[in-house]
PDB file of C-alpha atoms in Angstrom:
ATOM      1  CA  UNK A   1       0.000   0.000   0.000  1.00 73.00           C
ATOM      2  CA  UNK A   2       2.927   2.425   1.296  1.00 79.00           C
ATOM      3  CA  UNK A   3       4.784   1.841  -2.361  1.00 82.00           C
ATOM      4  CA  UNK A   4       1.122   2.082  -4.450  1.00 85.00           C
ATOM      5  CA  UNK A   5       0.979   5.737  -2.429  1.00 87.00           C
ATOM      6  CA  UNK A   6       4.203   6.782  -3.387  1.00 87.00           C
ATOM      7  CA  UNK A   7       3.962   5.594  -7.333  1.00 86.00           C
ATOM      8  CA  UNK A   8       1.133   7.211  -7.497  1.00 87.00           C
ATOM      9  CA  UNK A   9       2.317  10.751  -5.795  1.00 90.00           C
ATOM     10  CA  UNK A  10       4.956  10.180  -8.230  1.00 88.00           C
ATOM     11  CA  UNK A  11       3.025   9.914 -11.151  1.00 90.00           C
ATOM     12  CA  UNK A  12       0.672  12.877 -10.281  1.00 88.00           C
ATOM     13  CA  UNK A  13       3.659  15.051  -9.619  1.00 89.00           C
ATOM     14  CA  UNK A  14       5.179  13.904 -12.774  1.00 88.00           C
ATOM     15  CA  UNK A  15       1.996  14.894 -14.745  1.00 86.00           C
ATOM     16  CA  UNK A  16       1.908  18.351 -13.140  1.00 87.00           C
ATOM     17  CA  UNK A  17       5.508  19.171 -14.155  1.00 85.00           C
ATOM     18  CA  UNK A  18       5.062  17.703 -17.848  1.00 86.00           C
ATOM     19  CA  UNK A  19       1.440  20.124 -18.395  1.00 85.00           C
ATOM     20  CA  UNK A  20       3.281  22.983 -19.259  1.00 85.00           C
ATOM     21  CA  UNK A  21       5.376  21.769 -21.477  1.00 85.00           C
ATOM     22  CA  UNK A  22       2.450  19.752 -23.260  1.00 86.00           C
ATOM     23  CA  UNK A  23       0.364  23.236 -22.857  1.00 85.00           C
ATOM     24  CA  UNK A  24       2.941  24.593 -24.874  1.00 85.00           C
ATOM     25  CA  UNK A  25       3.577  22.066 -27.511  1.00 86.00           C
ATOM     26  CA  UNK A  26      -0.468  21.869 -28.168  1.00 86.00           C
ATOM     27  CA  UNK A  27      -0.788  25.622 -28.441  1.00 84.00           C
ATOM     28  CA  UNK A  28       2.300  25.585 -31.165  1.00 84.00           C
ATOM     29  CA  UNK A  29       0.208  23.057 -33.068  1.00 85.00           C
ATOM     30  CA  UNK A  30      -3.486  25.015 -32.774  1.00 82.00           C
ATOM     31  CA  UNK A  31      -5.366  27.220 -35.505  1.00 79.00           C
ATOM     32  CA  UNK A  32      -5.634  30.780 -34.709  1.00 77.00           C
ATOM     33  CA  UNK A  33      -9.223  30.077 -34.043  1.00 75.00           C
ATOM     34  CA  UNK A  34      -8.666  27.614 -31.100  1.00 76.00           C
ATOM     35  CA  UNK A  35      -5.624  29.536 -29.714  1.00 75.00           C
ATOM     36  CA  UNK A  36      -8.632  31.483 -27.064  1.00 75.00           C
ATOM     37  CA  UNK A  37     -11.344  29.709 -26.844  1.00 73.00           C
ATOM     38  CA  UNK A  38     -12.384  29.352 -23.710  1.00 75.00           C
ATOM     39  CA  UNK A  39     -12.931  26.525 -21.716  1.00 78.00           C
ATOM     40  CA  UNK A  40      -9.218  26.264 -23.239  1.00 74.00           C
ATOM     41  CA  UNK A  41      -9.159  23.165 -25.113  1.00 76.00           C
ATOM     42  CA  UNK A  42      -6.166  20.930 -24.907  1.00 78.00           C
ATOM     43  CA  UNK A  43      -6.219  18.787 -27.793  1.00 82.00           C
ATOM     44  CA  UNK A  44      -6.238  20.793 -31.071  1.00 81.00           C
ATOM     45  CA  UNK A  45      -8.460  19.569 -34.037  1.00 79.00           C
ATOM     46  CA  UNK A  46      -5.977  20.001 -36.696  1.00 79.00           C
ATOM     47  CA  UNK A  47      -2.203  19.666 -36.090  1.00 84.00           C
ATOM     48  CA  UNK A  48      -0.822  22.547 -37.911  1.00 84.00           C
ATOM     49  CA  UNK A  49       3.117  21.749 -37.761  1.00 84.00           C
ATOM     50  CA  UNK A  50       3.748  24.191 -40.549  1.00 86.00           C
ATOM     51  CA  UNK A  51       3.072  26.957 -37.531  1.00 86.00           C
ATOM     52  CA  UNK A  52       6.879  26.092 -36.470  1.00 89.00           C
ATOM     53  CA  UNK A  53       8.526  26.978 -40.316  1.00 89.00           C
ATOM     54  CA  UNK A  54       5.954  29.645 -40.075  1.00 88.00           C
ATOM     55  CA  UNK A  55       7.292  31.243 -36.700  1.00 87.00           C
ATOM     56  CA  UNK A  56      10.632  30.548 -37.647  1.00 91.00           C
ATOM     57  CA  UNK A  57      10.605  32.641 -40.961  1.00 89.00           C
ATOM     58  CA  UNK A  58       8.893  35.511 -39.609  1.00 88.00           C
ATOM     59  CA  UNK A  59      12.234  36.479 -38.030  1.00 88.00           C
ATOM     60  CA  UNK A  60      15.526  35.948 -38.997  1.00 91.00           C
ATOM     61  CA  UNK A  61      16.162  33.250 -36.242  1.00 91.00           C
ATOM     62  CA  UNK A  62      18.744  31.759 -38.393  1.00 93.00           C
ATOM     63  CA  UNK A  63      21.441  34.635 -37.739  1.00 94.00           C
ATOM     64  CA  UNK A  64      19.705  34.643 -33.976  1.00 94.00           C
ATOM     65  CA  UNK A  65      20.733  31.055 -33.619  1.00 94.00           C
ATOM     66  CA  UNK A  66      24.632  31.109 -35.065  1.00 94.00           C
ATOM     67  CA  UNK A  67      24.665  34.268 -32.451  1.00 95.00           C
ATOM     68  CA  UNK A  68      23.179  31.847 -29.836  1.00 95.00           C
ATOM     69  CA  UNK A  69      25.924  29.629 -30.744  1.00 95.00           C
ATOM     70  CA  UNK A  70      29.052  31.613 -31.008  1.00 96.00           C
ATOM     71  CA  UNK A  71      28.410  33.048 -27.373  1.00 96.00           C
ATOM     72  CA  UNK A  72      27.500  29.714 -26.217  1.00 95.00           C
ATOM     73  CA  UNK A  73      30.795  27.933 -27.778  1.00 95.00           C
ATOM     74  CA  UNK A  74      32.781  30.410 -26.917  1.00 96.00           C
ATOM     75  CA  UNK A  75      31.590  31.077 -23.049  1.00 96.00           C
ATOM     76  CA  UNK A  76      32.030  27.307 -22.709  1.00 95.00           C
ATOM     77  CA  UNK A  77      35.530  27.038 -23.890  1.00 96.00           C
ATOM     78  CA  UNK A  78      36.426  30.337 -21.603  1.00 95.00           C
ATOM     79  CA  UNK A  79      35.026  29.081 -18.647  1.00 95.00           C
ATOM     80  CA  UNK A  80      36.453  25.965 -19.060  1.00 95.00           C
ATOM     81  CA  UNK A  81      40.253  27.017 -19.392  1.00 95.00           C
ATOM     82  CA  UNK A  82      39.676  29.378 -16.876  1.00 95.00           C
ATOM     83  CA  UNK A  83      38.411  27.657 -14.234  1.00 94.00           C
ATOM     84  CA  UNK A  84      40.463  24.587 -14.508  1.00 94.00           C
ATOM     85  CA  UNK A  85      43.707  27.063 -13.987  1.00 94.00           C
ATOM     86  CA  UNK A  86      42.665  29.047 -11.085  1.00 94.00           C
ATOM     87  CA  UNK A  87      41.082  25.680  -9.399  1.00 94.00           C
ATOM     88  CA  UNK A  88      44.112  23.942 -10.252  1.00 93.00           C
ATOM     89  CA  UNK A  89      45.983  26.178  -8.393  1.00 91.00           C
ATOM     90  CA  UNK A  90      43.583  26.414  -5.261  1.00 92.00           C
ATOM     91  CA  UNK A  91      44.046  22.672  -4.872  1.00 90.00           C
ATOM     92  CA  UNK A  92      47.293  21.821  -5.280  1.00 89.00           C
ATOM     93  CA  UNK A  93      49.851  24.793  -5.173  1.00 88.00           C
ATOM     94  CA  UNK A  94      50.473  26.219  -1.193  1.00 87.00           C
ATOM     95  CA  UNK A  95      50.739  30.111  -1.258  1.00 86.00           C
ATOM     96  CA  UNK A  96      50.587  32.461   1.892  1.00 88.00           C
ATOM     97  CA  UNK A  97      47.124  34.082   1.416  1.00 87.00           C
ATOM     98  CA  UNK A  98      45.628  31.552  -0.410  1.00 89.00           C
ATOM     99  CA  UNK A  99      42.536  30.062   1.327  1.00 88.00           C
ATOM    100  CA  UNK A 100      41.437  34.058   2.415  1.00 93.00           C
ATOM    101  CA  UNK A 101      41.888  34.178  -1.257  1.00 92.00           C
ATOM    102  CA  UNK A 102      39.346  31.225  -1.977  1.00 92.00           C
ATOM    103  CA  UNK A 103      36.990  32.762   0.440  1.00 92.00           C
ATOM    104  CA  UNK A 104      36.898  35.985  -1.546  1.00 93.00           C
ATOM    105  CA  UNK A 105      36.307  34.401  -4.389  1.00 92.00           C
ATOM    106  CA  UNK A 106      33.126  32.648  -2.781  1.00 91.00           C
ATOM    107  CA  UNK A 107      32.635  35.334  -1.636  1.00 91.00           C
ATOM    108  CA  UNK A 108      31.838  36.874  -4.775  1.00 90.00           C
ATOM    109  CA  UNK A 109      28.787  34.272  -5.421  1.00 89.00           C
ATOM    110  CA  UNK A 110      26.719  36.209  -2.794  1.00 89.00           C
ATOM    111  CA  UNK A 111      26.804  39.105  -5.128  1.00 88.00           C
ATOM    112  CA  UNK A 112      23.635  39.210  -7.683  1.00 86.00           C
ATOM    113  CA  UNK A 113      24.498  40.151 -11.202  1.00 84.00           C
ATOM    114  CA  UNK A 114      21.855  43.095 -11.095  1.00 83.00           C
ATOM    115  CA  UNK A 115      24.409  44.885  -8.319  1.00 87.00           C
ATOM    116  CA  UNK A 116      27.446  44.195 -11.119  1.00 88.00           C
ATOM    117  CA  UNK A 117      25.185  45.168 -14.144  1.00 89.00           C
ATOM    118  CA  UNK A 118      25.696  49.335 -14.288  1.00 90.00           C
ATOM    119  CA  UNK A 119      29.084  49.064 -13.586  1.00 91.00           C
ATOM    120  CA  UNK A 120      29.734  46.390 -16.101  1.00 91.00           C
ATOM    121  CA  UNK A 121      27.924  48.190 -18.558  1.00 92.00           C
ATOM    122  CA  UNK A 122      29.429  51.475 -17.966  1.00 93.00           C
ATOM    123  CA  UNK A 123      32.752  49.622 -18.056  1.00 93.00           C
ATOM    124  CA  UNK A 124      31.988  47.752 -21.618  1.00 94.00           C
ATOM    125  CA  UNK A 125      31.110  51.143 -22.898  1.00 93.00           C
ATOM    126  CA  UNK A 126      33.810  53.032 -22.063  1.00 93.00           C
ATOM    127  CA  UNK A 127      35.542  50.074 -23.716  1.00 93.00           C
ATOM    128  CA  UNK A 128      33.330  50.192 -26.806  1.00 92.00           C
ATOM    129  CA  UNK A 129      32.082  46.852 -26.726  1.00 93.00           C
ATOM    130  CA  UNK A 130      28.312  47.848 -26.622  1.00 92.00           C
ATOM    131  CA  UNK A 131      26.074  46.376 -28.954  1.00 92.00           C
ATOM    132  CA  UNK A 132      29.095  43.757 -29.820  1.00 93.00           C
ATOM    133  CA  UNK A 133      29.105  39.887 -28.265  1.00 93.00           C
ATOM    134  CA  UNK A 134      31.803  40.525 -26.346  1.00 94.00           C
ATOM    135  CA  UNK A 135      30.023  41.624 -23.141  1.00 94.00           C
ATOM    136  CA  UNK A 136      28.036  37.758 -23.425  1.00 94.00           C
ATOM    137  CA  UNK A 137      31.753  36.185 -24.324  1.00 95.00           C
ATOM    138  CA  UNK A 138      34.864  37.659 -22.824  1.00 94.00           C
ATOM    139  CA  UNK A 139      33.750  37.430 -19.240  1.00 93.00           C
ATOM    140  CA  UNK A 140      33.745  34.046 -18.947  1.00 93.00           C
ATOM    141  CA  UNK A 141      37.104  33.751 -19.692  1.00 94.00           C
ATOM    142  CA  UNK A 142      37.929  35.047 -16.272  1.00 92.00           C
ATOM    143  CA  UNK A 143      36.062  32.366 -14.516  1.00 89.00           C
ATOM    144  CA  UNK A 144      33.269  32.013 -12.513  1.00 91.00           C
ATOM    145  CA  UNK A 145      33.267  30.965  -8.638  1.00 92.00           C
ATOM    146  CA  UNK A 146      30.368  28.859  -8.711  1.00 92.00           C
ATOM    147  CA  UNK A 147      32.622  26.455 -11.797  1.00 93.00           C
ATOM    148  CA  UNK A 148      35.990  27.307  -9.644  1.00 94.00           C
ATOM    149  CA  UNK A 149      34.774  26.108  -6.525  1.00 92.00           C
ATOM    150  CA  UNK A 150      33.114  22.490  -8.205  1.00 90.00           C
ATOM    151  CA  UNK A 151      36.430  21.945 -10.137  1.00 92.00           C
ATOM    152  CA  UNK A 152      38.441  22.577  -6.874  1.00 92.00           C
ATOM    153  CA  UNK A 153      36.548  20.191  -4.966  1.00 89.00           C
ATOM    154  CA  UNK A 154      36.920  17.369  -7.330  1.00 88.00           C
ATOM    155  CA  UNK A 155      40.743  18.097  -7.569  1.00 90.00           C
ATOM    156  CA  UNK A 156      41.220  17.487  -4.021  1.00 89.00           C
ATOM    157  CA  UNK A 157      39.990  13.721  -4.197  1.00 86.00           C
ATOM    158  CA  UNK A 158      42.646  12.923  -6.756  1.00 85.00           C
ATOM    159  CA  UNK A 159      45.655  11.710  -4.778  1.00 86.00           C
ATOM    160  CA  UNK A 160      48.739  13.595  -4.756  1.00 86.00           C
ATOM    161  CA  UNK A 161      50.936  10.370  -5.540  1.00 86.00           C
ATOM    162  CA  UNK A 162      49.706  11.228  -8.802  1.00 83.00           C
ATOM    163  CA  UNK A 163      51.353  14.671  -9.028  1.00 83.00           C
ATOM    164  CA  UNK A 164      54.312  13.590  -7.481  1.00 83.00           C
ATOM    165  CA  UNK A 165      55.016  10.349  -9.688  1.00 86.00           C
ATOM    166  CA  UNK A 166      54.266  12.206 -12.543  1.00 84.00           C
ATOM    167  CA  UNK A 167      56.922  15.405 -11.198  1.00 86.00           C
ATOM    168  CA  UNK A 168      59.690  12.621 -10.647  1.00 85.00           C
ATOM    169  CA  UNK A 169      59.587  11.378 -14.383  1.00 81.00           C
ATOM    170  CA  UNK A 170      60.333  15.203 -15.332  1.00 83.00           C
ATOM    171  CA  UNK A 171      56.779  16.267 -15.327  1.00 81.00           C
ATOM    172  CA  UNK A 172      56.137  20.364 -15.274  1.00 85.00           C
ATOM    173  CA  UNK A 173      53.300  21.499 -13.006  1.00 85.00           C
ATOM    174  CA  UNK A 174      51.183  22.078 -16.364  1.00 88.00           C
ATOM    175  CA  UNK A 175      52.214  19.289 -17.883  1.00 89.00           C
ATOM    176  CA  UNK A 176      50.362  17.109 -14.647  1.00 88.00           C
ATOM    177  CA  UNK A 177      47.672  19.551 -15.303  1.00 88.00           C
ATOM    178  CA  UNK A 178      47.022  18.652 -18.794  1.00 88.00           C
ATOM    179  CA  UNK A 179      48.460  14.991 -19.039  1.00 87.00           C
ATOM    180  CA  UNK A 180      47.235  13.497 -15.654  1.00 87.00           C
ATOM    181  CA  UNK A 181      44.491  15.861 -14.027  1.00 90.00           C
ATOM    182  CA  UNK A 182      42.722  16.824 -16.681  1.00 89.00           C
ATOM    183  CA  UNK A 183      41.673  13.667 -18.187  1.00 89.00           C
ATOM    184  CA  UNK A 184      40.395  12.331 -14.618  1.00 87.00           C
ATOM    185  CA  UNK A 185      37.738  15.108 -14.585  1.00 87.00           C
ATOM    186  CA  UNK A 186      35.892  13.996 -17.089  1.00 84.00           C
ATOM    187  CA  UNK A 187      32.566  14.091 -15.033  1.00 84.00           C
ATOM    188  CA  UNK A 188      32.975  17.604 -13.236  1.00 87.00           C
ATOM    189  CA  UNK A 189      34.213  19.431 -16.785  1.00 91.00           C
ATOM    190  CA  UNK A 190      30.960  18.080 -18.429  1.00 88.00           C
ATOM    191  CA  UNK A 191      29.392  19.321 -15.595  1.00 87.00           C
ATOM    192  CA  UNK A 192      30.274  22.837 -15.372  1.00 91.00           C
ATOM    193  CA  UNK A 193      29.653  22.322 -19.585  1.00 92.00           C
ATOM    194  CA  UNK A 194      26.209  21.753 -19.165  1.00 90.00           C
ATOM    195  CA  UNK A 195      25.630  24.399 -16.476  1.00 90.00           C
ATOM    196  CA  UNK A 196      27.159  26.951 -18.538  1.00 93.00           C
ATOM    197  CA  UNK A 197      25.508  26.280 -22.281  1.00 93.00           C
ATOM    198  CA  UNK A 198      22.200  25.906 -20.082  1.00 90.00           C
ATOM    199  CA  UNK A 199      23.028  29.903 -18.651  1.00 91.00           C
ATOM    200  CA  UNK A 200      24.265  31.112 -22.205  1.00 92.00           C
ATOM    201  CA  UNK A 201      21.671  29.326 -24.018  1.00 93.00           C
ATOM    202  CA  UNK A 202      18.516  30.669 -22.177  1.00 90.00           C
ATOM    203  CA  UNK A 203      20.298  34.130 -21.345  1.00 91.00           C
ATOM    204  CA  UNK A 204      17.482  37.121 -21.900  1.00 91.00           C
ATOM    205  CA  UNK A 205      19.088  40.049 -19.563  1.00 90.00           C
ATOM    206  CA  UNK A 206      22.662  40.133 -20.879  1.00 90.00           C
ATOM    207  CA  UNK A 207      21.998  40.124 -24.356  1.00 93.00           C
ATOM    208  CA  UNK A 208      18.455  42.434 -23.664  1.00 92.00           C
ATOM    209  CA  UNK A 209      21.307  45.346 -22.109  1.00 92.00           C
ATOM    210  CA  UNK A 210      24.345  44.446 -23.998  1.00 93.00           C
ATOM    211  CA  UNK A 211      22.728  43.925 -27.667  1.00 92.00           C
ATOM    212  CA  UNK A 212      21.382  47.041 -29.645  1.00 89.00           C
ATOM    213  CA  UNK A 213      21.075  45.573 -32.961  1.00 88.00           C
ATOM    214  CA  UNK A 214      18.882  42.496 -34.885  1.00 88.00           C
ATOM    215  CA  UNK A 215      21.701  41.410 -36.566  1.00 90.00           C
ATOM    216  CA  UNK A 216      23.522  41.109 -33.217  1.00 92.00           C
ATOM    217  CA  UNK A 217      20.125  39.072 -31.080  1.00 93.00           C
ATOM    218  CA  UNK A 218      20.265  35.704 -29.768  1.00 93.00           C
ATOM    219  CA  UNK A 219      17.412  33.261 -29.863  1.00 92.00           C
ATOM    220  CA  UNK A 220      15.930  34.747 -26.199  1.00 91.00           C
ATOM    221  CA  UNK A 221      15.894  38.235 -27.651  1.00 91.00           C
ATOM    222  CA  UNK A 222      14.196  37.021 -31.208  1.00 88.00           C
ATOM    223  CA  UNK A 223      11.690  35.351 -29.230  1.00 87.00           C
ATOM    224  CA  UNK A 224      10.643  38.345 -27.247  1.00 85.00           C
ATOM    225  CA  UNK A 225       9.722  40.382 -30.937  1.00 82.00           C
ATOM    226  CA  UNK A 226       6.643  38.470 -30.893  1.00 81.00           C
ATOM    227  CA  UNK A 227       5.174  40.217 -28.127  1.00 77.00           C
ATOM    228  CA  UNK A 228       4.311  43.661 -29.385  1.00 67.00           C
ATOM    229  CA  UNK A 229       2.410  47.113 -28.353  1.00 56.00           C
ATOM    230  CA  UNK A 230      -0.790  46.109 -29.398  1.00 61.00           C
ATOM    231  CA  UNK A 231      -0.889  42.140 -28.401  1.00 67.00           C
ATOM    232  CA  UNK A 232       0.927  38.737 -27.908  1.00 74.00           C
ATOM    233  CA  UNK A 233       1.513  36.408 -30.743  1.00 74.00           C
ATOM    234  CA  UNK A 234       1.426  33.538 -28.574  1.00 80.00           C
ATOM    235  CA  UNK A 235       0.714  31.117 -31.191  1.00 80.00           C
ATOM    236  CA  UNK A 236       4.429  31.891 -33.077  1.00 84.00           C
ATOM    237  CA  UNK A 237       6.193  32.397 -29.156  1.00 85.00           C
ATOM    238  CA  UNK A 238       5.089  28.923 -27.775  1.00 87.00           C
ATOM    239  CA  UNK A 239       6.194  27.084 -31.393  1.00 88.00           C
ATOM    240  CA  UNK A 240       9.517  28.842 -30.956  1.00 89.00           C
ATOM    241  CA  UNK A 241      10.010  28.483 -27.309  1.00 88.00           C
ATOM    242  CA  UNK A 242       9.570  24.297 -28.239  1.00 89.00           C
ATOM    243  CA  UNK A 243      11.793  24.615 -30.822  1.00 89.00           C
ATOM    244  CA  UNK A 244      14.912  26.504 -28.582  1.00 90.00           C
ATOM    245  CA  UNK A 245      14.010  24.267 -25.989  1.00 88.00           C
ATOM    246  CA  UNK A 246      15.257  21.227 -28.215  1.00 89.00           C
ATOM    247  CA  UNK A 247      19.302  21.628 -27.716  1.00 89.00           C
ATOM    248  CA  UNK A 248      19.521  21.767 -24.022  1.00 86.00           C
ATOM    249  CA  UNK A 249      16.652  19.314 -23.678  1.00 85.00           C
ATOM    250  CA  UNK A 250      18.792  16.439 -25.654  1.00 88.00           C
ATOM    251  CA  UNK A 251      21.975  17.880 -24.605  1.00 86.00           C
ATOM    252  CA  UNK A 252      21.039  17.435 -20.375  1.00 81.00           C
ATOM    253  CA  UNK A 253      19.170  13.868 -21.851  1.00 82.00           C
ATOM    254  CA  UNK A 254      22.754  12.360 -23.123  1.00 81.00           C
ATOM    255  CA  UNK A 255      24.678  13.699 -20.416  1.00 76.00           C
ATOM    256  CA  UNK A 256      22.827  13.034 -17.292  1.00 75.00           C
ATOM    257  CA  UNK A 257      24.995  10.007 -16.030  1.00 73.00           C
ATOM    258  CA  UNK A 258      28.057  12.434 -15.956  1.00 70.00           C
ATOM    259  CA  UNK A 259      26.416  14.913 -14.279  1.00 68.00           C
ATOM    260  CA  UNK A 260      25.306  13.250 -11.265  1.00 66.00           C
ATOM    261  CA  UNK A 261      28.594  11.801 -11.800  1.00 61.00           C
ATOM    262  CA  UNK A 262      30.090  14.877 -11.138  1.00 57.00           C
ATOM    263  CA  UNK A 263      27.786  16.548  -8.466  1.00 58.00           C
ATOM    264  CA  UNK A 264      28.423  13.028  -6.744  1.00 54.00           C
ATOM    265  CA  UNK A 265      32.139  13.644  -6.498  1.00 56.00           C
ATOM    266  CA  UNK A 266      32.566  16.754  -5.642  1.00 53.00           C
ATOM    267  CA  UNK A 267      32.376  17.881  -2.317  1.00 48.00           C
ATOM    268  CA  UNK A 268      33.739  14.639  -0.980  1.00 47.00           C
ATOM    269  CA  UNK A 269      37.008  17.060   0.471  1.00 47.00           C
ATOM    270  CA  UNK A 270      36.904  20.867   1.843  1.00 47.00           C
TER     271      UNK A 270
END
């Protein structure tokens, strides 16, 4: 009886977290004329999947996606470099200053991006980066403390025997970076992967203050010309939104195992 209960809480809350996204694939696939009716109706009469070319065309999503893409890539790679280096050095080199120095840079997590945002703008301005990617690309090659502090963690549960073998054959300290730490974290780099193309990918504020320009809009920012003065065309917003949704969706599907692989073995040291 106690397992029937819980299957079946588990179902129910399974249903209510799958209705919006079934809300929103039905409503891609309605006429115009079933869009409001009201009692809302669920199933549509005629599946109209040429709504999604027709959404797709009516702005030029396919420059919005290779912008998508570019920042994405290119945020990935940065925070990837970046973070392995300055975690790298957290874990294993001993410096006077440095955990006060790791606290700081925790520290920084507990400040929102909407305190950072004027003087980041002001600051990309004065640089003349406005209304360029570079805003959405080149701070992520400085790292991120969220990404530094996972990466750490999982460091510290490699053994040092590791290092030190590897330093006895001749090894430099980057060398044991690249050749014998880097391959081992497999499962926390994919991690902090995913994290970040899920951040870049469904970004709407950075590119909303950074991004003046059409030709320079991401997919968030072409989805949001659909809602004008005079109304909401939901019918062309809800085909897109299903459509965007499609690369993280398959992209968190195939790599799943490695991150719970990852948030599983990190933490494991402080």
């Amino acid at each position: 009886m106690r397992k029937t209960l819980t299957y079946a809480m588990l179902i129910f809350l399974s249903l209510l977290f799958i209705a919006p996204l079934f809300w929103a694939v039905t409503t891609a696939l309605k006429s115009q004329q079933e869009l409001y009716l009201f009692p809302p109706k669920w199933i549509p009469s005629v599946w109209k999947f040429s709504n999604f070319a027709e959404a797709w065309n009516t702005q030029p999503f396919n420059l919005f996606l290779k912008n998508t893409v570019i920042i994405t890539a290119l945020s990935t790679i940065g925070q990837l470099i970046s973070c392995t280096l300055v975690a790298y050095g957290f874990a294993r080199f001993q410096f006077k200053g440095r955990d006060m120095l790791f606290l700081v840079v925790l520290a920084t997590m507990m400040i929102p991006w909407e305190v950072t945002m004027i003087p980041q703008y002001m600051e990309f301005n004065y640089l003349g980066w406005i209304n360029t990617l570079k805003p959405l690309i080149v701070p992520s090659w400085f790292g991120s403390a969220y990404y530094i502090f996972l990466l750490r963690q999982f460091i510290l549960t490699l053994p040092r025997e590791l290092d030190e073998a590897a330093t006895i054959d001749g090894a430099s300290k980057i060398t044991v970076l690249f050749r014998i730490i880097v391959p081992l974290m497999g499962p926390s780099l994919i991690l902090v992967a995913v994290f970040q193309i899920m951040n870049c990918w469904n970004d709407y504020l950075g590119p909303l203050i950074f991004l003046n320009d059409q030709t320079k809009y991401t997919l968030t920012l072409g989805l949001s010309q659909f809602k004008g003065m005079y109304g909401v065309d939901m019918q062309s917003i809800m085909a897109i939104t299903c459509l965007i949704s499609i690369p993280p969706l398959a992209i968190f599907f195939f790599a799943q195992r490695y991150i719970v692989g990852g948030i599983a073995t990190t933490g494991i040291k402080g």
